[in-house]
CSV table of C-alpha atoms and ligand atoms in Angstrom, one decimal:
chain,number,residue,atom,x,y,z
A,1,UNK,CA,63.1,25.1,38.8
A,2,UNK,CA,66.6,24.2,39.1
A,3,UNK,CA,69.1,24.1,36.4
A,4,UNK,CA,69.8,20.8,37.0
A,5,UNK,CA,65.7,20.6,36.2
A,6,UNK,CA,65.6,22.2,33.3
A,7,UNK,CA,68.3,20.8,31.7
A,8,UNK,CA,67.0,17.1,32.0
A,9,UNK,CA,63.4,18.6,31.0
A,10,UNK,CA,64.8,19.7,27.8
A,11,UNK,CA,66.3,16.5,27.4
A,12,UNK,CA,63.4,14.5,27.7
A,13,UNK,CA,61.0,17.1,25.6
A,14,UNK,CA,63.9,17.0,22.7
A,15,UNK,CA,63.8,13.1,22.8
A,16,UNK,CA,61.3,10.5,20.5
A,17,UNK,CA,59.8,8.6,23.2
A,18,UNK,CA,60.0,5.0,22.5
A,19,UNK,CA,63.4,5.7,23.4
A,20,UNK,CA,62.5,6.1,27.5
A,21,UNK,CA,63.4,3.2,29.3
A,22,UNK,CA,62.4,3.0,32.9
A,23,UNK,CA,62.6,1.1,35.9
A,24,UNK,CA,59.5,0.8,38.3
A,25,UNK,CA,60.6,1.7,41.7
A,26,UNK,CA,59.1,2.9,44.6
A,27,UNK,CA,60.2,6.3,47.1
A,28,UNK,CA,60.1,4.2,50.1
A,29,UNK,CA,61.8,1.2,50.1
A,30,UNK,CA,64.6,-1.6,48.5
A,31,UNK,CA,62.5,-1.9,45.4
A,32,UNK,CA,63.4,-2.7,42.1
A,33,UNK,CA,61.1,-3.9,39.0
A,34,UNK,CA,61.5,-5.1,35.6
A,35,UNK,CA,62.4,-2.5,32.8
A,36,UNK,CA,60.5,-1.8,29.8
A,37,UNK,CA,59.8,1.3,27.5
A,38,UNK,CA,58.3,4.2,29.1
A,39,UNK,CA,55.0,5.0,27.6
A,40,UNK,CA,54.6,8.9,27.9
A,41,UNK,CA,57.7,11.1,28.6
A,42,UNK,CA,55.6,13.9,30.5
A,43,UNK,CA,55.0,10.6,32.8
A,44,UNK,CA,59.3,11.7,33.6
A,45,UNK,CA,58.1,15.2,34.7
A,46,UNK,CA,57.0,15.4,38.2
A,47,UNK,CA,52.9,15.6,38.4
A,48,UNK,CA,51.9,18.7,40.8
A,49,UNK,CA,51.5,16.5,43.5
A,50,UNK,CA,55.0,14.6,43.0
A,51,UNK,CA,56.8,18.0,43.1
A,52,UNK,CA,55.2,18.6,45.5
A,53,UNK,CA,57.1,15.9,47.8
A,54,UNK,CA,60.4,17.7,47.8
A,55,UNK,CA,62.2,14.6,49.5
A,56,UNK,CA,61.7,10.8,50.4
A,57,UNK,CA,63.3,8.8,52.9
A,58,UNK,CA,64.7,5.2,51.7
A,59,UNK,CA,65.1,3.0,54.2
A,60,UNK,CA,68.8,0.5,52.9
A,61,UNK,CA,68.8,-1.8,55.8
A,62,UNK,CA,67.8,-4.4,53.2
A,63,UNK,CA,70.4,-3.7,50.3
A,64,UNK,CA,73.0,-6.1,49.9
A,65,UNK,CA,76.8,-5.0,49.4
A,66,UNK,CA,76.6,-5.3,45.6
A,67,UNK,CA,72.7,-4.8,45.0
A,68,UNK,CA,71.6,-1.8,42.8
A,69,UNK,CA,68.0,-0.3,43.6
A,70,UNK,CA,66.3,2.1,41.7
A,71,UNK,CA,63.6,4.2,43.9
A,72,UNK,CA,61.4,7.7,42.7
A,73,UNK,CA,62.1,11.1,43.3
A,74,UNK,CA,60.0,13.9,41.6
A,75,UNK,CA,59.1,11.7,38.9
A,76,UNK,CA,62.7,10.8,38.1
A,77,UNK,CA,64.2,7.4,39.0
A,78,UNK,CA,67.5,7.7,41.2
A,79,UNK,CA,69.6,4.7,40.7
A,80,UNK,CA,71.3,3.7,44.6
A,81,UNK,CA,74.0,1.3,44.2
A,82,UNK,CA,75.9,-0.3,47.7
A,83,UNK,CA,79.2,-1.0,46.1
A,84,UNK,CA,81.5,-3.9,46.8
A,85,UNK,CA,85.2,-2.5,47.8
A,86,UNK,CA,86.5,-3.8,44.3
A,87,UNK,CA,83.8,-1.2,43.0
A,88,UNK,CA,84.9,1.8,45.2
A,89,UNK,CA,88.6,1.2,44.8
A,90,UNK,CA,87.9,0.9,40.6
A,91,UNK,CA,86.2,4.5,41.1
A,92,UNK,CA,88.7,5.6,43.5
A,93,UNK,CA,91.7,5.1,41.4
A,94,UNK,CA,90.2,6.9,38.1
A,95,UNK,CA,92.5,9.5,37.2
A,96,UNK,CA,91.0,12.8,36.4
A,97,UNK,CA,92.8,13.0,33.3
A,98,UNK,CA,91.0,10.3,31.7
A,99,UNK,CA,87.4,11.7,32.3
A,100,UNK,CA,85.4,13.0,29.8
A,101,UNK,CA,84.0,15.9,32.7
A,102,UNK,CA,86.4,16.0,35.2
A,103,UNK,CA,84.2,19.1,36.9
A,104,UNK,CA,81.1,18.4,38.9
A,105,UNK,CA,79.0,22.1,39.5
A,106,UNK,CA,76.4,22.3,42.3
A,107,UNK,CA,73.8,22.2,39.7
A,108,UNK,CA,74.9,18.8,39.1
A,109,UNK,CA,75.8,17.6,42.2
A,110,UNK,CA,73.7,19.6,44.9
A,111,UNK,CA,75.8,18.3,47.7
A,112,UNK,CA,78.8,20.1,46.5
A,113,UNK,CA,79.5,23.9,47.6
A,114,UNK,CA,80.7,25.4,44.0
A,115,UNK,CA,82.9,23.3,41.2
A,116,UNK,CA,84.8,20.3,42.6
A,117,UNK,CA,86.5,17.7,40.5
A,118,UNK,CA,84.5,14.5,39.8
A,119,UNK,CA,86.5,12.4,42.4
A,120,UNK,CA,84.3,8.9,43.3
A,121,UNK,CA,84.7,10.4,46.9
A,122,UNK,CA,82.9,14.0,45.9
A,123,UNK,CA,80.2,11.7,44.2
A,124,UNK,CA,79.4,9.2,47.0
A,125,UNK,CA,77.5,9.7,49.8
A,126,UNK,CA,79.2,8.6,52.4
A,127,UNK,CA,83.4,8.5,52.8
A,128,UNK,CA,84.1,5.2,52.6
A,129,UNK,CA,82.5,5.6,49.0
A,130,UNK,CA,79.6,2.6,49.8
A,131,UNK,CA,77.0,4.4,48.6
A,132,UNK,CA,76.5,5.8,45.7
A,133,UNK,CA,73.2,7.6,44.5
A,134,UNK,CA,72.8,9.0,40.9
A,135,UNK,CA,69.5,10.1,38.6
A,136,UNK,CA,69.2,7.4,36.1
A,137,UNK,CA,68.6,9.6,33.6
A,138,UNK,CA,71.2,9.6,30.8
A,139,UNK,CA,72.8,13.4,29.8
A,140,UNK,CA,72.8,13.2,26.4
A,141,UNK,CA,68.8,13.0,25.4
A,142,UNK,CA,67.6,11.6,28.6
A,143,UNK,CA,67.2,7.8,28.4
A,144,UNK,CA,67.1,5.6,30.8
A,145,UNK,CA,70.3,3.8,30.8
A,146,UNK,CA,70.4,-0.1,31.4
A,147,UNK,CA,72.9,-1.7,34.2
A,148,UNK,CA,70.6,-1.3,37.3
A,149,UNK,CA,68.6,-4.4,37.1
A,150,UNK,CA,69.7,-6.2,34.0
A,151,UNK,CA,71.3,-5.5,30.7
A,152,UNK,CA,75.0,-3.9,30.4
A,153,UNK,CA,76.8,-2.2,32.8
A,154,UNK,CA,79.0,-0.7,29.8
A,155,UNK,CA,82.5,-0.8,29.4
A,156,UNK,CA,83.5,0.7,32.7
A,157,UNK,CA,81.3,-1.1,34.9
A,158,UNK,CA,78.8,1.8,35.9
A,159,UNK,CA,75.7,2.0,33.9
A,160,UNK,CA,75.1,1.8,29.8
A,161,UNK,CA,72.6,3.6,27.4
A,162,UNK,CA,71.3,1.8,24.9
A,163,UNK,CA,69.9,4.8,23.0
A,164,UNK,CA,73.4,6.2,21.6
A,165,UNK,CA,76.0,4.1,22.9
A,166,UNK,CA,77.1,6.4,26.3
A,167,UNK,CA,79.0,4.1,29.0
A,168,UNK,CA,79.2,5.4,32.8
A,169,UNK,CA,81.6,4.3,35.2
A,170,UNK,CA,81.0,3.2,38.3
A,171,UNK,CA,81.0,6.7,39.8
A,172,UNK,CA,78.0,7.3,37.3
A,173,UNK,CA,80.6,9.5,35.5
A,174,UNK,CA,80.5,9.7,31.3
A,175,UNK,CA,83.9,7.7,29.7
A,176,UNK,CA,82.7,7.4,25.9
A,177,UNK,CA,79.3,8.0,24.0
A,178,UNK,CA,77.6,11.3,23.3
A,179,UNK,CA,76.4,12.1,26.6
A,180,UNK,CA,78.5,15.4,27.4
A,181,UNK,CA,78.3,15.4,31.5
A,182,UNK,CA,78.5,13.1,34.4
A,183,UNK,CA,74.9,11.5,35.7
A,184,UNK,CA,74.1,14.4,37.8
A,185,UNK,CA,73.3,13.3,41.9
A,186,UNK,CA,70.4,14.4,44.0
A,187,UNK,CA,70.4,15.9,47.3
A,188,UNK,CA,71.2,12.6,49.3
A,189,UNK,CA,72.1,12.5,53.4
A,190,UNK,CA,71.3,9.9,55.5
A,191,UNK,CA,69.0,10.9,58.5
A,192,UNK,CA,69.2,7.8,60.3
A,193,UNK,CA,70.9,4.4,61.1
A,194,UNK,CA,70.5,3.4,56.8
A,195,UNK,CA,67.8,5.8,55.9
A,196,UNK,CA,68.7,7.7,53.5
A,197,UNK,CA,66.7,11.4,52.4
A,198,UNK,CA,66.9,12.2,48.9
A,199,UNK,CA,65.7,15.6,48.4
B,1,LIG,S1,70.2,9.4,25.4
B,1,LIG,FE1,71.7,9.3,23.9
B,1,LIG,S2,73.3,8.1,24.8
B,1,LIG,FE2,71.8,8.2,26.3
C-alpha cells in the first residue's frame, strides 16, 4: 500500500462517519451525481475486487470547458475539472509564498519524480493547465469536500470542506483550514485523443 494509501486510510478510520460526503460517479464516463452523506466509511476503502482494478480509462470528449466530474478510482472519488483560462491563469499566477504546502512529494503527486514545488503546471495534467485531476478526499480527516457539483467552491475558487472549514484553490492546493497538505493527485495520463487513465 502506498503512503499516499495509508495516509488517507488513517484519515478516514480516525473520522465519525456522518461526516463522509460523497459524490456518486462512475470509472468510465462524464458522470456526476447528487451528494449526500456516505453511509459506511469502509465503503471509501477499495473492496478486493476494486483494488484489484489498478486503473480506469475516462473517456472527456463530453466535458465542457468549465464542467467538474467526479468519476471512481479504488473506491476513492477523483474530482476532474476542465478549467476555463480565467481558472488556469488564477492557478498559474499563485505565488509559492502564499501556499500553506508549497512542496508536492511523489507520494502525493505520483506523476512527479521526487519533491517539486506545488506550481498549477506540476499539478495539471496536461501543459496548458486544462485539466486538472485531484482525489476528493480532503487531508485533514478525509471528508469529502463540496464544490464539484454544488455547494461552495471556498474562498479561492477550488473546492471547500464543510467538515472543519479547509478551502482549496483551484489547483486543489490547501490556503486556510486545518487540512495540512495539498489534495494529493492520482496517476493520470491520457492514452488517447480525451481518454484519460487514472491509475
Ligand atoms: S476533514 Fe476536516 S477540514 Fe476537511
Amino acid at each position: 500500500m502506498s503512503d499516499e494509501t495509508d495516509q488517507l486510510t488513517a484519515a478516514m478510520g480516525n473520522h465519525p462517519r456522518r461526516d463522509f460526503i460523497f459524490y456518486a460517479a462512475s470509472g468510465t464516463g462524464a458522470v456526476t451525481a447528487s451528494a449526500g452523506l456516505w453511509p459506511l466509511i469502509n465503503s471509501l476503502n477499495p473492496s478486493a475486487d476494486v483494488r484489484g482494478m489498478s486503473s480506469v480509462d475516462v473517456d472527456l470528449s463530453d466535458v465542457e470547458l468549465g464542467q467538474r466530474i467526479t468519476v471512481k478510482w479504488r473506491g476513492r472519488p477523483v474530482f476532474i475539472w476542465r478549467r476555463a483560462a480565467a481558472d488556469i491563469a488564477e492557478a498559474r499566477a499563485t505565488p509559492l509564498e502564499d501556499l500553506v504546502d508549497p512542496v508536492d512529494r511523489a507520494s502525493e503527486n505520483p506523476n512527479l519524480t521526487g519533491e517539486m514545488p506545488a506550481l498549477d503546471r506540476n499539478r495539471s495534467v496536461d501543459e496548458a493547465g486544462e485539466w486538472l485531476v485531484v482525489i476528493g478526499i480532503c487531508t485533514h480527516l478525509g471528508c469529502v469536500p463540496l464544490g464539484q457539483s454544488g455547494g461552495s467552491v471556498g474562498k479561492w475558487g477550488g473546492w471547500f470542506c464543510p467538515c472543519h472549514g479547509s478551502h482549496y484553490d483551484r489547483s486543489g492546493r490547501i490556503r486556510k483550514g486545518p487540512a495540512p497538505r495539498n489534495l494529493d493527485i492520482p496517476p493520470t495520463a491520457f492514452v488517447g485523443d480525451l481518454l484519460l487513465r487514472i491509475g
